[in-house]
Amino acid sequence: CECDILDSDGLIAAALAGESELIGYVSATSLASAAEHLKSGAVAFEKWCDDSIAEKVQSAKFTAFGPDPIIAYYINKDAEIKNARIILSAKLNNISPDMIRKRTRAVYV
């Protein structure tokens, strides 16, 4: 879909050209920090996306009226569920605690 930050046609062309082209395209936009996490891999990029969303909705827990607190609650509850899945899956596969800490999402930043 269209947005002000990225040209969807340019993004599609970069994605079809390969990972390095995609990273280069995103680096040239205001989302350069996203490109840095994308270089680290899909897991790091997904974690960065989830943590960025949690950071954006942080102030909503202090809002008394409107849909903001409900949306923030849903987003944070979703992050808690992802964390539980990550931890359980990692424990079943004998992954080190340090690796688990790197993959868990921020909850109520």
PDB file of C-alpha atoms in Angstrom:
ATOM      1  CA  CYS A   1       0.000   0.000   0.000  1.00  0.00           C
ATOM      2  CA  GLU A   2       1.069   3.586  -0.495  1.00  0.00           C
ATOM      3  CA  CYS A   3       2.874   5.570   2.190  1.00  0.00           C
ATOM      4  CA  ASP A   4       4.778   8.839   2.425  1.00  0.00           C
ATOM      5  CA  ILE A   5       8.096   7.302   3.506  1.00  0.00           C
ATOM      6  CA  LEU A   6       8.616   4.624   0.841  1.00  0.00           C
ATOM      7  CA  ASP A   7       7.804   4.405  -2.839  1.00  0.00           C
ATOM      8  CA  SER A   8       6.065   1.047  -3.160  1.00  0.00           C
ATOM      9  CA  ASP A   9       7.226   0.461  -6.739  1.00  0.00           C
ATOM     10  CA  GLY A  10      10.855   1.161  -5.786  1.00  0.00           C
ATOM     11  CA  LEU A  11      10.545  -1.088  -2.753  1.00  0.00           C
ATOM     12  CA  ILE A  12       9.133  -3.932  -4.839  1.00  0.00           C
ATOM     13  CA  ALA A  13      11.879  -3.560  -7.446  1.00  0.00           C
ATOM     14  CA  ALA A  14      14.581  -3.547  -4.749  1.00  0.00           C
ATOM     15  CA  ALA A  15      13.082  -6.600  -3.038  1.00  0.00           C
ATOM     16  CA  LEU A  16      12.977  -8.528  -6.312  1.00  0.00           C
ATOM     17  CA  ALA A  17      16.606  -7.579  -7.046  1.00  0.00           C
ATOM     18  CA  GLY A  18      17.861  -9.209  -3.854  1.00  0.00           C
ATOM     19  CA  GLU A  19      18.616  -8.629  -0.212  1.00  0.00           C
ATOM     20  CA  SER A  20      21.542  -6.258  -0.743  1.00  0.00           C
ATOM     21  CA  GLU A  21      19.474  -4.061  -3.087  1.00  0.00           C
ATOM     22  CA  LEU A  22      16.634  -3.994  -0.561  1.00  0.00           C
ATOM     23  CA  ILE A  23      18.978  -2.974   2.245  1.00  0.00           C
ATOM     24  CA  GLY A  24      20.488  -0.290   0.012  1.00  0.00           C
ATOM     25  CA  TYR A  25      17.060   1.072  -0.888  1.00  0.00           C
ATOM     26  CA  VAL A  26      15.881   1.199   2.729  1.00  0.00           C
ATOM     27  CA  SER A  27      19.206   2.761   3.814  1.00  0.00           C
ATOM     28  CA  ALA A  28      18.583   5.694   1.477  1.00  0.00           C
ATOM     29  CA  THR A  29      15.293   6.534   3.209  1.00  0.00           C
ATOM     30  CA  SER A  30      14.441   7.832   6.655  1.00  0.00           C
ATOM     31  CA  LEU A  31      14.316   4.185   7.787  1.00  0.00           C
ATOM     32  CA  ALA A  32      18.099   3.738   7.785  1.00  0.00           C
ATOM     33  CA  SER A  33      17.952   2.223  11.282  1.00  0.00           C
ATOM     34  CA  ALA A  34      15.659  -0.481   9.897  1.00  0.00           C
ATOM     35  CA  ALA A  35      18.271  -1.288   7.266  1.00  0.00           C
ATOM     36  CA  GLU A  36      20.904  -1.778   9.962  1.00  0.00           C
ATOM     37  CA  HIS A  37      18.708  -4.345  11.689  1.00  0.00           C
ATOM     38  CA  LEU A  38      17.831  -5.957   8.364  1.00  0.00           C
ATOM     39  CA  LYS A  39      21.555  -6.521   7.761  1.00  0.00           C
ATOM     40  CA  SER A  40      21.668  -8.489  11.023  1.00  0.00           C
ATOM     41  CA  GLY A  41      19.014 -10.890   9.799  1.00  0.00           C
ATOM     42  CA  ALA A  42      15.288 -11.460   9.749  1.00  0.00           C
ATOM     43  CA  VAL A  43      15.078 -12.289  13.475  1.00  0.00           C
ATOM     44  CA  ALA A  44      16.819  -9.047  14.468  1.00  0.00           C
ATOM     45  CA  PHE A  45      14.649  -7.032  12.077  1.00  0.00           C
ATOM     46  CA  GLU A  46      11.423  -8.579  13.376  1.00  0.00           C
ATOM     47  CA  LYS A  47      12.488  -7.929  16.972  1.00  0.00           C
ATOM     48  CA  TRP A  48      13.336  -4.313  16.112  1.00  0.00           C
ATOM     49  CA  CYS A  49       9.896  -3.864  14.503  1.00  0.00           C
ATOM     50  CA  ASP A  50       8.101  -5.267  17.557  1.00  0.00           C
ATOM     51  CA  ASP A  51      10.202  -3.193  19.962  1.00  0.00           C
ATOM     52  CA  SER A  52       9.589  -0.030  17.898  1.00  0.00           C
ATOM     53  CA  ILE A  53       5.848  -0.566  18.036  1.00  0.00           C
ATOM     54  CA  ALA A  54       5.996  -1.163  21.803  1.00  0.00           C
ATOM     55  CA  GLU A  55       7.948   2.069  22.216  1.00  0.00           C
ATOM     56  CA  LYS A  56       5.387   4.022  20.170  1.00  0.00           C
ATOM     57  CA  VAL A  57       2.446   2.857  22.287  1.00  0.00           C
ATOM     58  CA  GLN A  58       4.216   3.369  25.609  1.00  0.00           C
ATOM     59  CA  SER A  59       2.559   6.716  26.284  1.00  0.00           C
ATOM     60  CA  ALA A  60      -0.907   5.261  25.650  1.00  0.00           C
ATOM     61  CA  LYS A  61      -1.008   3.625  29.069  1.00  0.00           C
ATOM     62  CA  PHE A  62      -1.273   7.109  30.583  1.00  0.00           C
ATOM     63  CA  THR A  63      -4.231   8.086  28.378  1.00  0.00           C
ATOM     64  CA  ALA A  64      -7.537   7.964  30.224  1.00  0.00           C
ATOM     65  CA  PHE A  65     -10.006   8.124  27.357  1.00  0.00           C
ATOM     66  CA  GLY A  66     -10.193   6.784  23.829  1.00  0.00           C
ATOM     67  CA  PRO A  67      -9.026   3.584  22.170  1.00  0.00           C
ATOM     68  CA  ASP A  68      -5.306   4.169  22.859  1.00  0.00           C
ATOM     69  CA  PRO A  69      -5.043   2.177  26.122  1.00  0.00           C
ATOM     70  CA  ILE A  70      -6.937  -0.760  24.631  1.00  0.00           C
ATOM     71  CA  ILE A  71      -4.703  -0.844  21.562  1.00  0.00           C
ATOM     72  CA  ALA A  72      -1.572  -0.562  23.724  1.00  0.00           C
ATOM     73  CA  TYR A  73      -2.838  -3.388  25.943  1.00  0.00           C
ATOM     74  CA  TYR A  74      -3.428  -5.609  22.915  1.00  0.00           C
ATOM     75  CA  ILE A  75       0.024  -4.871  21.440  1.00  0.00           C
ATOM     76  CA  ASN A  76       1.762  -5.557  24.752  1.00  0.00           C
ATOM     77  CA  LYS A  77      -0.245  -8.722  25.393  1.00  0.00           C
ATOM     78  CA  ASP A  78       0.728  -9.921  21.917  1.00  0.00           C
ATOM     79  CA  ALA A  79       4.396  -9.257  22.763  1.00  0.00           C
ATOM     80  CA  GLU A  80       4.039 -11.237  25.991  1.00  0.00           C
ATOM     81  CA  ILE A  81       2.601 -14.185  24.074  1.00  0.00           C
ATOM     82  CA  LYS A  82       5.454 -13.998  21.534  1.00  0.00           C
ATOM     83  CA  ASN A  83       7.939 -13.971  24.406  1.00  0.00           C
ATOM     84  CA  ALA A  84       6.342 -17.043  25.957  1.00  0.00           C
ATOM     85  CA  ARG A  85       6.508 -18.876  22.615  1.00  0.00           C
ATOM     86  CA  ILE A  86      10.125 -17.854  22.077  1.00  0.00           C
ATOM     87  CA  ILE A  87      11.144 -19.003  25.551  1.00  0.00           C
ATOM     88  CA  LEU A  88       9.284 -22.313  25.371  1.00  0.00           C
ATOM     89  CA  SER A  89      10.578 -23.102  21.901  1.00  0.00           C
ATOM     90  CA  ALA A  90      14.134 -22.162  22.865  1.00  0.00           C
ATOM     91  CA  LYS A  91      14.018 -24.292  26.009  1.00  0.00           C
ATOM     92  CA  LEU A  92      12.760 -27.276  24.017  1.00  0.00           C
ATOM     93  CA  ASN A  93      15.663 -26.842  21.583  1.00  0.00           C
ATOM     94  CA  ASN A  94      18.335 -26.274  24.266  1.00  0.00           C
ATOM     95  CA  ILE A  95      19.178 -22.741  23.139  1.00  0.00           C
ATOM     96  CA  SER A  96      21.396 -20.722  25.459  1.00  0.00           C
ATOM     97  CA  PRO A  97      19.838 -18.146  27.816  1.00  0.00           C
ATOM     98  CA  ASP A  98      21.857 -15.355  26.164  1.00  0.00           C
ATOM     99  CA  MET A  99      20.323 -16.149  22.785  1.00  0.00           C
ATOM    100  CA  ILE A 100      16.860 -16.239  24.367  1.00  0.00           C
ATOM    101  CA  ARG A 101      17.418 -12.773  25.881  1.00  0.00           C
ATOM    102  CA  LYS A 102      18.418 -11.417  22.466  1.00  0.00           C
ATOM    103  CA  ARG A 103      15.199 -12.672  20.887  1.00  0.00           C
ATOM    104  CA  THR A 104      12.610 -11.664  23.488  1.00  0.00           C
ATOM    105  CA  ARG A 105      10.556  -8.562  22.834  1.00  0.00           C
ATOM    106  CA  ALA A 106      10.282  -5.439  24.989  1.00  0.00           C
ATOM    107  CA  VAL A 107       7.082  -5.326  26.992  1.00  0.00           C
ATOM    108  CA  TYR A 108       5.921  -2.020  28.500  1.00  0.00           C
ATOM    109  CA  VAL A 109       9.136  -0.262  27.571  1.00  0.00           C
TER     110      VAL A 109
END
